[in-house]
PDB file of C-alpha atoms in Angstrom:
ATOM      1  CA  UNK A  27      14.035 -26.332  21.349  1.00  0.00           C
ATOM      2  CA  UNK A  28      13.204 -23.662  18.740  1.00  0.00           C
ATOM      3  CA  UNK A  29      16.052 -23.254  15.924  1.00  0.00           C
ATOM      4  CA  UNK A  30      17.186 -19.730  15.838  1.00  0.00           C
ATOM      5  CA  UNK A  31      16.331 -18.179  12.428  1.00  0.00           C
ATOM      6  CA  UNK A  32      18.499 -15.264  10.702  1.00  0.00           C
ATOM      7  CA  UNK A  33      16.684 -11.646   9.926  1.00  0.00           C
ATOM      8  CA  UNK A  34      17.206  -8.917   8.224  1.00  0.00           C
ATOM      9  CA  UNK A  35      17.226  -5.624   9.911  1.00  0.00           C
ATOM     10  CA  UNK A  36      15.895  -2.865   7.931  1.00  0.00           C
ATOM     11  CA  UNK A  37      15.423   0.818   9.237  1.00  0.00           C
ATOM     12  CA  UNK A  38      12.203   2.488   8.146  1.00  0.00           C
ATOM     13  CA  UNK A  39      12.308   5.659   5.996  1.00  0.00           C
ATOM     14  CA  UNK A  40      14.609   6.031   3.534  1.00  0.00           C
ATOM     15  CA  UNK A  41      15.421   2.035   3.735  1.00  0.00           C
ATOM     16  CA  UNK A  42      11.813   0.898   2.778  1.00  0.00           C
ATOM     17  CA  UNK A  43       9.671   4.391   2.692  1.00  0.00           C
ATOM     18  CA  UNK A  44      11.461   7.772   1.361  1.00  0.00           C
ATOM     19  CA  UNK A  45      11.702   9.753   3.742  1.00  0.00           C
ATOM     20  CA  UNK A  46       9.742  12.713   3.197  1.00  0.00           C
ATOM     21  CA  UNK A  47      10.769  14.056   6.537  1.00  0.00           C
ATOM     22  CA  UNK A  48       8.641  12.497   9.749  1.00  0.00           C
ATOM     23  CA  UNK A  49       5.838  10.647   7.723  1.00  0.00           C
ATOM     24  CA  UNK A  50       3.346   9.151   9.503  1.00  0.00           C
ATOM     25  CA  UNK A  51       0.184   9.592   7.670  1.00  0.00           C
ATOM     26  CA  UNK A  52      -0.719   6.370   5.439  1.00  0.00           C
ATOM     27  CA  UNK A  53      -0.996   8.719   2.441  1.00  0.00           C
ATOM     28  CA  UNK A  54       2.638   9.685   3.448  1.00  0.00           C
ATOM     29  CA  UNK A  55       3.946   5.431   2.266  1.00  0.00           C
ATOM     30  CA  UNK A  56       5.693   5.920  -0.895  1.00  0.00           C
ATOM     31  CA  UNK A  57       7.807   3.056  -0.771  1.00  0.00           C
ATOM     32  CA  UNK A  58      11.769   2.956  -2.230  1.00  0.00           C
ATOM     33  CA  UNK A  59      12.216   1.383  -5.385  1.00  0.00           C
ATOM     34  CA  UNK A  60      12.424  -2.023  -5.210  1.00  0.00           C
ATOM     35  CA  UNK A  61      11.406  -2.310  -1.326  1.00  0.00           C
ATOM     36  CA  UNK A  62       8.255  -4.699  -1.690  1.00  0.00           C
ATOM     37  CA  UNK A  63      10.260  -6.817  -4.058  1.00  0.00           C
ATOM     38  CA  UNK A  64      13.484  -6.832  -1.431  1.00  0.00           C
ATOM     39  CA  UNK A  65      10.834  -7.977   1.632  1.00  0.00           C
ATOM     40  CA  UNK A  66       9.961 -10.543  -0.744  1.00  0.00           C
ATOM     41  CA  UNK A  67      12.699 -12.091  -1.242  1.00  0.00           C
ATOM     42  CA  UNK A  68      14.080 -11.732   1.690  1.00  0.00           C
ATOM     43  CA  UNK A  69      10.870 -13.388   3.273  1.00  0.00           C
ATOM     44  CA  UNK A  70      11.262 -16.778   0.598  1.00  0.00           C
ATOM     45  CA  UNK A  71      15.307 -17.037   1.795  1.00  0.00           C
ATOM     46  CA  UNK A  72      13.408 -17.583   4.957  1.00  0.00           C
ATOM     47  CA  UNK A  73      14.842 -14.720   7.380  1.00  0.00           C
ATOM     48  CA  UNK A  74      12.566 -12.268   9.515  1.00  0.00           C
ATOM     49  CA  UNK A  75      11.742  -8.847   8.334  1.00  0.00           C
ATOM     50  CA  UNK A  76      12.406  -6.788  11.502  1.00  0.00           C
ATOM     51  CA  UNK A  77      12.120  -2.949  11.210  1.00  0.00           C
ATOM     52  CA  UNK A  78      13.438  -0.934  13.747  1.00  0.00           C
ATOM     53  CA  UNK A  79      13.023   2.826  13.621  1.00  0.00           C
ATOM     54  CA  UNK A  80      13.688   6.297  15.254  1.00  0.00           C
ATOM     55  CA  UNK A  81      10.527   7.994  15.570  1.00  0.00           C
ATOM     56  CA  UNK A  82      11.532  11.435  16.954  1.00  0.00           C
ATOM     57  CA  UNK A  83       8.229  13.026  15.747  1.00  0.00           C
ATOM     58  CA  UNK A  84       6.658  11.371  18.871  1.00  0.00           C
ATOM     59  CA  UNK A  85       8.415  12.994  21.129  1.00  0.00           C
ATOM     60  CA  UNK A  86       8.611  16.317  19.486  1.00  0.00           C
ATOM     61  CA  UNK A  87       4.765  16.079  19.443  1.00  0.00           C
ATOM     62  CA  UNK A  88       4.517  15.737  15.514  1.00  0.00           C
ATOM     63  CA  UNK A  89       2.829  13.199  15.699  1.00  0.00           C
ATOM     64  CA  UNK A  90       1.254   9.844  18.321  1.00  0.00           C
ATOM     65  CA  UNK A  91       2.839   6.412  18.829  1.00  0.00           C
ATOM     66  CA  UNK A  92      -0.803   4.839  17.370  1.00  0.00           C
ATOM     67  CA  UNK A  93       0.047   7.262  14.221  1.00  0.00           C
ATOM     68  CA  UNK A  94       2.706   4.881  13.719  1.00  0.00           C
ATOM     69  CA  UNK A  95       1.339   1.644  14.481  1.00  0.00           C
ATOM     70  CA  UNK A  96      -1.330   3.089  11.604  1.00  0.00           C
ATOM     71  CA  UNK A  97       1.375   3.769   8.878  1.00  0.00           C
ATOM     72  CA  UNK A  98       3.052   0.559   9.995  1.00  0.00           C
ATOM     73  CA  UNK A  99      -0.453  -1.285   9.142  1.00  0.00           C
ATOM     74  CA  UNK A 100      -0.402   0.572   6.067  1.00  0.00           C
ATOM     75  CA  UNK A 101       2.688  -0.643   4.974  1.00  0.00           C
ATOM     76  CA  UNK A 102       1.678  -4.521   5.969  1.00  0.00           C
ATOM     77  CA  UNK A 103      -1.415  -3.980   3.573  1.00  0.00           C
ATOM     78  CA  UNK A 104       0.174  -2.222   0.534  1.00  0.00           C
ATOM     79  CA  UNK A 105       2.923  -5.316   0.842  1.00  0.00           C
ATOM     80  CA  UNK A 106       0.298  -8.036   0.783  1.00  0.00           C
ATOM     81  CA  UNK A 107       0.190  -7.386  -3.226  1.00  0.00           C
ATOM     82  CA  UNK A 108       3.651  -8.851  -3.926  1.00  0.00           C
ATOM     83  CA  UNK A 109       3.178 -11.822  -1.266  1.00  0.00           C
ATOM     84  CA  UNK A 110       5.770  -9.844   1.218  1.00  0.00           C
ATOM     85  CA  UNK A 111       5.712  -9.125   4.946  1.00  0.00           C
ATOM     86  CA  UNK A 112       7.381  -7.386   8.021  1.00  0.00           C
ATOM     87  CA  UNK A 113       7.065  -9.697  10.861  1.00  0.00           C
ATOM     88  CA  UNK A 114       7.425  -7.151  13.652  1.00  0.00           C
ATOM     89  CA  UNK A 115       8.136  -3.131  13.589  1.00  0.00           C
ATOM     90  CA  UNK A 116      10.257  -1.882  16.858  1.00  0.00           C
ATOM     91  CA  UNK A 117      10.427   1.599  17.268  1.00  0.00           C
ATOM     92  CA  UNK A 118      11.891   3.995  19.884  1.00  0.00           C
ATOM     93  CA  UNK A 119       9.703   7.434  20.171  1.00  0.00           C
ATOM     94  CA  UNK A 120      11.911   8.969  22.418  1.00  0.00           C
ATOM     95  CA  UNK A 121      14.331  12.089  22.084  1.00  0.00           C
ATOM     96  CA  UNK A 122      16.422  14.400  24.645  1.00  0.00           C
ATOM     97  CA  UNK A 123      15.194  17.006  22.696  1.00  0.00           C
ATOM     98  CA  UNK A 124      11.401  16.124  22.606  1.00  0.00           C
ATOM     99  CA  UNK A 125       8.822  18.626  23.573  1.00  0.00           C
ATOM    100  CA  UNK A 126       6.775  15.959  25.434  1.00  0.00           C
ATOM    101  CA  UNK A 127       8.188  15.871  28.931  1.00  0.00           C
ATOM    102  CA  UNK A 128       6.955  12.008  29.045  1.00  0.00           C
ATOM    103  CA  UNK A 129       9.563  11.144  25.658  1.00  0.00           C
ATOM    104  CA  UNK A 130      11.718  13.687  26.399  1.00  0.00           C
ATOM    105  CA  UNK A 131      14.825  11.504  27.517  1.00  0.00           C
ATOM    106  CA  UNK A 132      17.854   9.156  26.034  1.00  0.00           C
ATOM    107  CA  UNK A 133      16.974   5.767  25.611  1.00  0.00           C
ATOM    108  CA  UNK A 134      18.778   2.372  25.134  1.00  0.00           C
ATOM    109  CA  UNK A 135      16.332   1.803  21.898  1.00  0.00           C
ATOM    110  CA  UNK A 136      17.437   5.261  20.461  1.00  0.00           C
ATOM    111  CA  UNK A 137      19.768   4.283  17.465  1.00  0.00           C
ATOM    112  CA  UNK A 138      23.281   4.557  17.413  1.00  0.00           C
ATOM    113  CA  UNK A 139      22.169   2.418  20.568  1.00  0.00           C
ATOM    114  CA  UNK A 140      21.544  -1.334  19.528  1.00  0.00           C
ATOM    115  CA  UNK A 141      18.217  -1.731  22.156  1.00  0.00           C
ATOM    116  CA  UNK A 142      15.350  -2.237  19.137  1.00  0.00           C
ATOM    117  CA  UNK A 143      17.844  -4.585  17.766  1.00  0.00           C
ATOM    118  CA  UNK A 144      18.472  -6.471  21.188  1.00  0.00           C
ATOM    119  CA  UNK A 145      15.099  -6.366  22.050  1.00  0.00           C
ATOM    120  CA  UNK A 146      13.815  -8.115  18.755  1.00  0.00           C
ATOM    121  CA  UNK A 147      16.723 -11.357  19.264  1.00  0.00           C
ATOM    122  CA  UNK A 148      15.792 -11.675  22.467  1.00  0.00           C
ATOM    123  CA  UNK A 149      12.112 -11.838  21.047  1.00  0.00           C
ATOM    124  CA  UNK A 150      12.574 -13.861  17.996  1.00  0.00           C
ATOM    125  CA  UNK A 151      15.314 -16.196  18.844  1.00  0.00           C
ATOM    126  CA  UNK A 152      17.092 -14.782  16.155  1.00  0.00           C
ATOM    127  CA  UNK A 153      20.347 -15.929  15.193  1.00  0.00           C
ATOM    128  CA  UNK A 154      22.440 -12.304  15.019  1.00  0.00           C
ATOM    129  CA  UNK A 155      25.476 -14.376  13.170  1.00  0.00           C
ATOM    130  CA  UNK A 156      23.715 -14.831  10.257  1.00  0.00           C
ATOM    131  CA  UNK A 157      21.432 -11.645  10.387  1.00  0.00           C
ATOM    132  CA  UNK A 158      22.219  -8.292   8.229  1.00  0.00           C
ATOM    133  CA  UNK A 159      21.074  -4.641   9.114  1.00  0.00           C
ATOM    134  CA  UNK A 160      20.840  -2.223   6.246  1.00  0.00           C
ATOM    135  CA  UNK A 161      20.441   1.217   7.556  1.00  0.00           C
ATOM    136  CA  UNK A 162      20.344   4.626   5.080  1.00  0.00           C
ATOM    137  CA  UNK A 163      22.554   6.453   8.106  1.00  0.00           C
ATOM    138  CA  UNK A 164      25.587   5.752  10.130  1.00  0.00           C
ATOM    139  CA  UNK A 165      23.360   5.879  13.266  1.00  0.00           C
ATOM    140  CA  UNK A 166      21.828   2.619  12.002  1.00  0.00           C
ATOM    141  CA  UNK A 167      25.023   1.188  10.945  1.00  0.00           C
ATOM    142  CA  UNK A 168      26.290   1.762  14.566  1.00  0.00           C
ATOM    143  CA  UNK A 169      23.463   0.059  16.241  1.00  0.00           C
ATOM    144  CA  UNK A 170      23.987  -2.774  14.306  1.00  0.00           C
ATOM    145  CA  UNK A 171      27.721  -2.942  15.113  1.00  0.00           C
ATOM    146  CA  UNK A 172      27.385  -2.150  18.620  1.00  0.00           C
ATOM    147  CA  UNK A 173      24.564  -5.751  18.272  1.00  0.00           C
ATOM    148  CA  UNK A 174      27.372  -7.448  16.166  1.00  0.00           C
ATOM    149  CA  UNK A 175      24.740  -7.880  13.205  1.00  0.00           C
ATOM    150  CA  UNK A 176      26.858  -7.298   9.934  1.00  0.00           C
ATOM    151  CA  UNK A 177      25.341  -3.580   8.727  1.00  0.00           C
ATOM    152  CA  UNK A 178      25.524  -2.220   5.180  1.00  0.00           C
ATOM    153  CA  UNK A 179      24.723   1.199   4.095  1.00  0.00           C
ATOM    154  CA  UNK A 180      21.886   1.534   1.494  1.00  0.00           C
ATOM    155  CA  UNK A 181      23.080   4.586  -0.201  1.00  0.00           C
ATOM    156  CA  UNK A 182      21.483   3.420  -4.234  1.00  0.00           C
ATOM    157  CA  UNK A 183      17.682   3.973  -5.657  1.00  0.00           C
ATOM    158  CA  UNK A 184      16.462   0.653  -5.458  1.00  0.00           C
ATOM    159  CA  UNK A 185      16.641  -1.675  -2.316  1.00  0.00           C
ATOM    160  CA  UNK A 186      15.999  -5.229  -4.456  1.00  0.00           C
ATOM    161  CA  UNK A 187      19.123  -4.830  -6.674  1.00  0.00           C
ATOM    162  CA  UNK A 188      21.071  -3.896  -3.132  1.00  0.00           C
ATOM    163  CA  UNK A 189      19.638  -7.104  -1.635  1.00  0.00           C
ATOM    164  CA  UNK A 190      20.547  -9.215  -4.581  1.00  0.00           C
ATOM    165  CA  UNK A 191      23.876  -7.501  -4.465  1.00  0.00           C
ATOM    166  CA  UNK A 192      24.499  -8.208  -1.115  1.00  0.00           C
ATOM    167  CA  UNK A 193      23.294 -11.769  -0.765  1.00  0.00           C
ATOM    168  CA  UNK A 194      26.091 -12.421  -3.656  1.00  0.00           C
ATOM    169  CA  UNK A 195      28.241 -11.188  -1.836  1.00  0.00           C
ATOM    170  CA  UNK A 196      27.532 -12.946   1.005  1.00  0.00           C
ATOM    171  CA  UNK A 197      27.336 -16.485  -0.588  1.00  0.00           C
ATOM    172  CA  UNK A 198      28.701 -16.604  -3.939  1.00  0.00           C
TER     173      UNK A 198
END
C-alpha cells in the first residue's frame, strides 16, 4: 500500500511568478522573491509541489494550452539551479467568458471550484490533512476550503520567509 504523502498547493502567478498579467512566454518567468528557495524547502520537508492554476488566456484566445506546458518547462529548468522542483502543474483553461467556443464554459477545475485540487489527491495519494494551499486571491483560498486543504493568503514580497513563517506556525 502506498503511504499518502502531504503537498503543498501553490497557485501560479503571483504565488511563484509575478503576475505580469496572462504570461505565458518563457521570457515572461520572473519568479517572486524567495519562490525557488520556498520549492526548495518545501521539496527537503518531503511534501509535493503541486501547482494548480487558472489559465483564462486559453480560452480568451491569448494564448495555447502547449504555451503553457512551455512556460511550465521553463519554470522546471530555471528551478533546477537551487536543487527545487514542481512535481506536477494542473491547470484549468476554461472560462464562461472565453472567446473560443471549445473553452468557453464553467468548469469543476475553474478555481473558487476545488477540481485541480481534487484531481491532483486523487492522483498523488496525497494526504489533504496535512497538505497547505497558498493562493495570492480569495478564489484560491476558496478552492482550497471547499477541498478541506488548510489555505493561507500570500499577500508579502517574498514566498520563503512566508513558508518559514507558516511551517512555525504550524509546528512550533
Amino acid at each position: 500500500m502506498n503511504r499518502r504523502r502531504p503537498a503543498f498547493f501553490l497557485d501560479r502567478d503571483g504565488v511563484i511568478n509575478k503576475d505580469t498579467g496572462y504570461p505565458y512566454r518563457p521570457s515572461d518567468l520572473h519568479f517572486i522573491a524567495g519562490a525557488p528557495e520556498a520549492i526548495a524547502r518545501i521539496n527537503a520537508l518531503g511534501y509535493l509541489v503541486i501547482v494548480i492554476s487558472n489559465q483564462s488566456g486559453v480560452a480568451r484566445g491569448y494564448f495555447t494550452e502547449e504555451d503553457v506546458n512551455q512556460f511550465h518547462q521553463q519554470i522546471k529548468r530555471k528551478l533546477k539551479s537551487y536543487q527545487a522542483h514542481v512535481d506536477a502543474f494542473f491547470i484549468c483553461p476554461f472560462h464562461p467568458q472565453g472567446s473560443l467556443e471549445s473553452y468557453k464554459k464553467e468548469h469543476f477545475d475553474r478555481k473558487p471550484n476545488p477540481g485541480m485540487i481534487e484531481k491532483a489527491i486523487a492522483k498523488f495519494n496525497i494526504d489533504r490533512d496535512r497538505s497547505i494551499l497558498i493562493g495570492d486571491k480569495q478564489t484560491d483560498l476558496l478552492a482550497g476550503h471547499r477541498a478541506h486543504i488548510d489555505s493561507y493568503l500570500f499577500d508579502q514580497n517574498n514566498l520563503e520567509h512566508f513558508v518559514i513563517s507558516l511551517m512555525k506556525n504550524r509546528w512550533p
